Amino acid sequence: MTAFDDLVRPDRYPRSSRYDPAWLLGLDMGPHPLWLLENLAEDLDLRPGMRVLDLGSGKGATSVFLAREYGVQVVAADWWIGADEAAAVFAAAGVGDRVEAVHTEAHVLPFDQESFDAVVSIDAFEYFGTADGYLPYLAGFLRPGGQLGMATPAMTREVRESGVIPRHVKDVVGWEAIAWHTAEWWRFQWEITELVTVTSARLQPDAWWDWLLWARACAEFRPDGRAAHQPVIDMLTTDGGEFLSFALVTARKGGAG
Ligand SMILES: C[S@@+](CC[C@H](N)C(=O)[O-])C[C@H]1O[C@@H](n2cnc3c(N)ncnc32)[C@H](O)[C@@H]1O
């Protein structure tokens, strides 16, 4: 077994396991995005023909997955990755007709109000979604009854409550870990607005281990290799799941179901 083989886990992630690990590693921007999305989607009701915003879609693996697995029409919106680069990924994956790439910043989304059935965001919300005003802003783009689903790095305890960022996390991630809130923090942050009802707020089971498997495969097979990924491997190995996880949070906007 190599770290590459560890990325095929049909018992745990049957849909993701049908995707070529080499393709996915080529689109790497963080932990295995399809495992996160496949697990998150268990708490969503995605149906063919729905219009779905993939917010912070990066190089596009999750948008391909959404189009193929759930038959939805996807708008893939991202800031760091240009629309041409993402569109090439969608065309090569055979979903160019079902996924539109849009280059945009998350606070100035160029979409009509109430124009999406769902918004999905994988490993991106921590960069732009923690401010008090962000959920109300984003909810405006959902139809009444529309769904929101988000996977984001999380801590098992709020940094604010423990008073420090654990040293092994701080050494690798720096201050950015203050945005890695608990699942319950997100539940409160969203529900207090009364704009949405939170339908699930939980940690991905063994998220730290999934992340470690991914980092090991990246270290072995990515061109940027061990030097780029060893710090993350060390962080996760030290952590052992004590602090680090992923929060999977879903909600439904008020109004029609
Ligand atoms: C870690 S990558 C994850 C990409 C992809 N969802 C995945 O899982 O492979 C985070 C993504 O968030 C996007 N992002 C960060 N800040 C953003 C912002 N202010 N507006 C829009 N997208 C943003 C970046 O462009 C980047 O592609």
Coordinates of C-alpha atoms and ligand atoms in Angstrom, one line a residue:
M1 CA 0.0 0.0 0.0
T2 CA 1.2 3.5 -0.8
A3 CA -0.2 6.8 0.4
F4 CA -1.9 7.0 -3.1
D5 CA -3.9 3.8 -2.4
D6 CA -5.1 5.3 0.9
L7 CA -7.1 7.8 -1.2
V8 CA -9.5 5.1 -2.5
R9 CA -11.9 4.2 0.4
P10 CA -15.1 2.9 -1.1
D11 CA -16.3 1.6 2.3
R12 CA -16.2 5.1 3.7
Y13 CA -16.5 7.4 0.6
P14 CA -18.1 5.4 -2.2
R15 CA -18.8 8.3 -4.5
S16 CA -15.3 9.9 -4.1
S17 CA -13.6 6.6 -4.6
R18 CA -14.7 6.6 -8.2
Y19 CA -12.5 9.6 -8.9
D20 CA -8.9 9.2 -10.1
P21 CA -6.6 10.2 -7.1
A22 CA -4.0 11.5 -9.6
W23 CA -6.6 13.9 -11.0
L24 CA -7.6 15.1 -7.6
L25 CA -4.0 15.5 -6.4
G26 CA -3.4 17.7 -9.5
L27 CA -6.1 20.0 -8.2
D28 CA -4.9 20.1 -4.6
M29 CA -5.6 23.2 -2.5
G30 CA -6.2 21.6 0.9
P31 CA -7.6 18.4 2.5
H32 CA -9.4 15.9 0.3
P33 CA -12.3 18.1 -1.0
L34 CA -14.5 15.2 -2.2
W35 CA -14.5 13.4 1.1
L36 CA -15.6 16.6 2.8
L37 CA -18.3 17.2 0.2
E38 CA -19.6 13.7 0.1
N39 CA -19.9 13.7 3.9
L40 CA -21.5 17.1 4.0
A41 CA -24.0 16.2 1.2
E42 CA -25.5 13.5 3.5
D43 CA -27.0 16.5 5.4
L44 CA -28.3 18.2 2.3
D45 CA -31.1 17.4 -0.2
L46 CA -29.5 18.0 -3.6
R47 CA -31.7 17.2 -6.5
P48 CA -31.1 17.1 -10.3
G49 CA -31.6 20.4 -12.0
M50 CA -31.1 22.5 -8.9
R51 CA -28.9 25.7 -9.3
V52 CA -26.0 25.4 -6.9
L53 CA -23.3 28.0 -6.1
D54 CA -20.0 26.3 -5.2
L55 CA -18.4 29.2 -3.3
G56 CA -14.6 29.2 -3.1
S57 CA -14.5 26.3 -5.6
G58 CA -10.7 26.6 -6.2
K59 CA -9.5 24.5 -9.1
G60 CA -12.9 22.9 -9.4
A61 CA -12.9 19.3 -8.1
T62 CA -16.0 19.9 -5.9
S63 CA -17.9 21.5 -8.8
V64 CA -17.2 18.5 -11.1
F65 CA -18.4 16.3 -8.2
L66 CA -21.6 18.3 -7.7
A67 CA -22.5 18.2 -11.4
R68 CA -21.8 14.5 -11.8
E69 CA -23.0 13.0 -8.6
Y70 CA -26.1 15.1 -8.0
G71 CA -27.1 16.3 -11.5
V72 CA -27.1 19.9 -10.4
Q73 CA -26.2 23.0 -12.4
V74 CA -23.2 24.6 -10.8
V75 CA -21.8 28.1 -10.6
A76 CA -18.2 27.7 -9.5
A77 CA -17.1 31.0 -7.9
D78 CA -13.6 31.6 -6.8
W79 CA -11.1 34.4 -6.1
W80 CA -7.6 33.0 -6.3
I81 CA -8.2 30.8 -9.4
G82 CA -9.1 32.4 -12.7
A83 CA -12.3 31.5 -14.6
D84 CA -10.3 30.2 -17.6
E85 CA -8.3 27.8 -15.5
A86 CA -11.4 26.4 -13.8
A87 CA -13.3 26.2 -17.0
A88 CA -10.6 24.1 -18.6
V89 CA -10.9 21.6 -15.7
F90 CA -14.7 21.5 -16.2
A91 CA -14.4 21.0 -20.0
A92 CA -11.8 18.2 -19.6
A93 CA -14.1 16.5 -17.0
G94 CA -17.0 16.6 -19.5
V95 CA -19.2 18.9 -17.4
G96 CA -18.5 22.2 -19.2
D97 CA -22.2 22.5 -20.1
R98 CA -23.3 22.1 -16.5
V99 CA -20.6 24.1 -14.6
E100 CA -20.0 27.9 -15.1
A101 CA -16.7 29.3 -13.8
V102 CA -16.9 32.8 -12.3
H103 CA -14.0 34.8 -11.0
T104 CA -15.3 36.8 -8.0
E105 CA -14.7 37.8 -4.4
A106 CA -17.1 36.4 -1.9
H107 CA -18.3 39.8 -0.7
V108 CA -19.2 41.2 -4.1
L109 CA -21.0 38.2 -5.7
P110 CA -22.3 39.2 -9.1
F111 CA -25.6 37.1 -8.8
D112 CA -29.2 38.0 -8.5
Q113 CA -30.9 37.8 -5.2
E114 CA -32.8 34.5 -4.5
S115 CA -31.2 32.9 -7.6
F116 CA -29.8 29.7 -6.1
D117 CA -31.4 26.6 -4.7
A118 CA -28.3 25.8 -2.7
V119 CA -24.9 27.3 -1.8
V120 CA -22.1 24.8 -1.0
S121 CA -18.6 25.8 0.2
I122 CA -15.7 23.4 0.9
D123 CA -12.7 24.5 2.8
A124 CA -13.1 28.2 2.0
F125 CA -15.6 29.8 4.4
E126 CA -12.8 30.3 7.0
Y127 CA -11.2 32.9 4.6
F128 CA -14.3 35.1 4.2
G129 CA -17.3 33.9 6.1
T130 CA -16.7 34.5 9.8
A131 CA -17.9 38.1 10.1
D132 CA -21.3 38.7 11.6
G133 CA -22.7 40.2 8.4
Y134 CA -21.6 37.4 6.1
L135 CA -24.4 34.8 6.6
P136 CA -27.1 37.5 6.1
Y137 CA -25.3 38.7 2.9
L138 CA -25.0 35.2 1.5
A139 CA -28.5 34.1 2.5
G140 CA -29.8 36.8 0.2
F141 CA -28.7 34.7 -2.8
L142 CA -30.8 31.7 -1.7
R143 CA -34.4 31.2 -2.7
P144 CA -36.8 30.9 0.2
G145 CA -36.3 27.3 1.4
G146 CA -32.8 27.1 -0.2
Q147 CA -30.0 25.2 1.5
L148 CA -26.6 26.2 2.7
G149 CA -23.8 23.7 3.3
M150 CA -20.3 24.4 4.4
A151 CA -17.2 22.4 5.4
T152 CA -14.5 24.4 7.2
P153 CA -11.4 23.6 9.4
A154 CA -12.6 23.5 13.0
M155 CA -11.2 23.2 16.5
T156 CA -12.8 20.9 19.0
R157 CA -12.6 23.9 21.5
E158 CA -13.0 27.6 20.8
V159 CA -9.6 29.3 20.8
R160 CA -11.3 32.2 22.6
E161 CA -12.3 29.8 25.4
S162 CA -9.0 28.0 25.7
G163 CA -7.1 31.4 25.4
V164 CA -4.4 30.1 23.1
I165 CA -4.0 28.6 19.7
P166 CA -2.3 25.2 20.4
R167 CA 1.4 25.5 19.7
H168 CA 1.6 22.8 17.0
V169 CA -1.2 24.5 15.1
K170 CA 0.1 28.0 15.6
D171 CA 3.5 27.0 14.3
V172 CA 2.0 25.8 11.0
V173 CA -1.1 27.9 10.5
G174 CA -0.3 31.0 12.5
W175 CA -3.1 33.4 13.5
E176 CA -5.4 32.1 10.8
A177 CA -6.5 29.3 13.2
I178 CA -8.6 31.8 15.1
A179 CA -11.1 31.4 12.2
W180 CA -11.3 27.7 12.9
H181 CA -14.4 27.7 15.0
T182 CA -16.3 24.8 16.5
A183 CA -19.4 23.4 14.9
E184 CA -21.5 24.8 17.7
W185 CA -20.0 28.3 17.1
W186 CA -21.3 28.1 13.6
R187 CA -24.7 26.9 14.6
F188 CA -25.1 29.8 16.9
Q189 CA -23.7 32.4 14.5
W190 CA -26.1 31.3 11.8
E191 CA -29.2 30.5 13.8
I192 CA -29.2 33.8 15.9
T193 CA -29.9 35.7 12.6
E194 CA -33.3 33.9 12.3
L195 CA -32.7 34.0 8.6
V196 CA -31.9 30.3 8.4
T197 CA -32.6 27.1 10.4
V198 CA -29.5 25.1 11.1
T199 CA -30.3 21.5 10.0
S200 CA -26.9 20.0 11.1
A201 CA -23.7 21.2 12.8
R202 CA -21.2 18.5 13.5
L203 CA -17.6 17.5 13.1
Q204 CA -16.6 15.2 10.3
P205 CA -15.7 11.9 11.9
D206 CA -11.9 11.4 12.1
A207 CA -11.4 14.5 10.0
W208 CA -7.8 14.9 11.2
W209 CA -7.0 11.4 10.0
D210 CA -8.6 12.0 6.6
W211 CA -6.5 15.2 6.3
L212 CA -3.4 13.3 7.3
L213 CA -4.0 10.6 4.6
W214 CA -4.4 13.4 2.1
A215 CA -1.2 15.3 3.2
R216 CA 0.8 12.1 3.0
A217 CA -0.4 11.4 -0.5
C218 CA 0.5 15.0 -1.5
A219 CA 3.9 14.7 0.1
E220 CA 4.6 11.6 -1.9
F221 CA 3.0 12.5 -5.3
R222 CA 2.7 16.3 -5.7
P223 CA 5.5 18.1 -7.5
D224 CA 5.8 20.4 -4.4
G225 CA 6.3 17.2 -2.4
R226 CA 7.4 16.6 1.1
A227 CA 8.9 20.0 1.8
A228 CA 5.5 21.6 1.3
H229 CA 3.4 19.0 3.1
Q230 CA 5.6 17.8 5.9
P231 CA 4.6 20.6 8.3
V232 CA 1.0 19.7 7.9
I233 CA 1.8 16.0 8.4
D234 CA 3.7 16.9 11.6
M235 CA 0.9 19.2 12.9
L236 CA -1.8 16.5 12.4
T237 CA 0.4 13.7 13.8
T238 CA 1.0 15.7 17.0
D239 CA -2.6 16.6 17.2
G240 CA -4.0 13.1 16.9
G241 CA -7.5 14.5 16.7
E242 CA -7.3 16.4 20.0
F243 CA -8.0 19.8 18.6
L244 CA -8.2 19.6 14.8
S245 CA -11.2 18.7 12.8
F246 CA -13.6 19.9 10.2
A247 CA -17.0 21.4 10.9
L248 CA -19.8 20.4 8.5
V249 CA -22.7 22.8 8.9
T250 CA -26.0 22.9 6.9
A251 CA -29.0 25.2 7.1
R252 CA -32.2 26.0 5.3
K253 CA -33.4 29.5 4.6
G254 CA -36.8 30.5 5.9
G255 CA -39.8 30.5 3.6
A256 CA -41.0 27.9 1.2
G257 CA -39.5 24.4 1.5
Ligands
LIG1 C1 -8.2 26.0 0.4 S1 -8.9 26.5 -1.1 C2 -10.2 25.3 -1.3 C3 -10.6 25.2 -2.7 C4 -11.7 24.2 -3.0 N1 -13.0 24.4 -2.4 C5 -11.2 22.8 -2.7 O1 -11.6 22.3 -1.6 O2 -10.4 22.3 -3.4 C6 -9.8 27.9 -0.6 C7 -10.5 28.7 -1.7 O3 -11.2 29.8 -1.1 C8 -11.1 30.8 -2.1 N2 -11.2 32.1 -1.4 C9 -10.5 32.6 -0.4 N3 -10.9 33.8 -0.1 C10 -11.9 34.2 -0.9 C11 -12.7 35.3 -1.1 N4 -12.5 36.4 -0.3 N5 -13.6 35.3 -2.1 C12 -13.8 34.2 -2.8 N6 -13.0 33.1 -2.7 C13 -12.1 33.0 -1.8 C14 -9.8 30.7 -2.7 O4 -9.8 31.3 -4.0 C15 -9.5 29.2 -2.7 O5 -9.7 28.7 -4.0

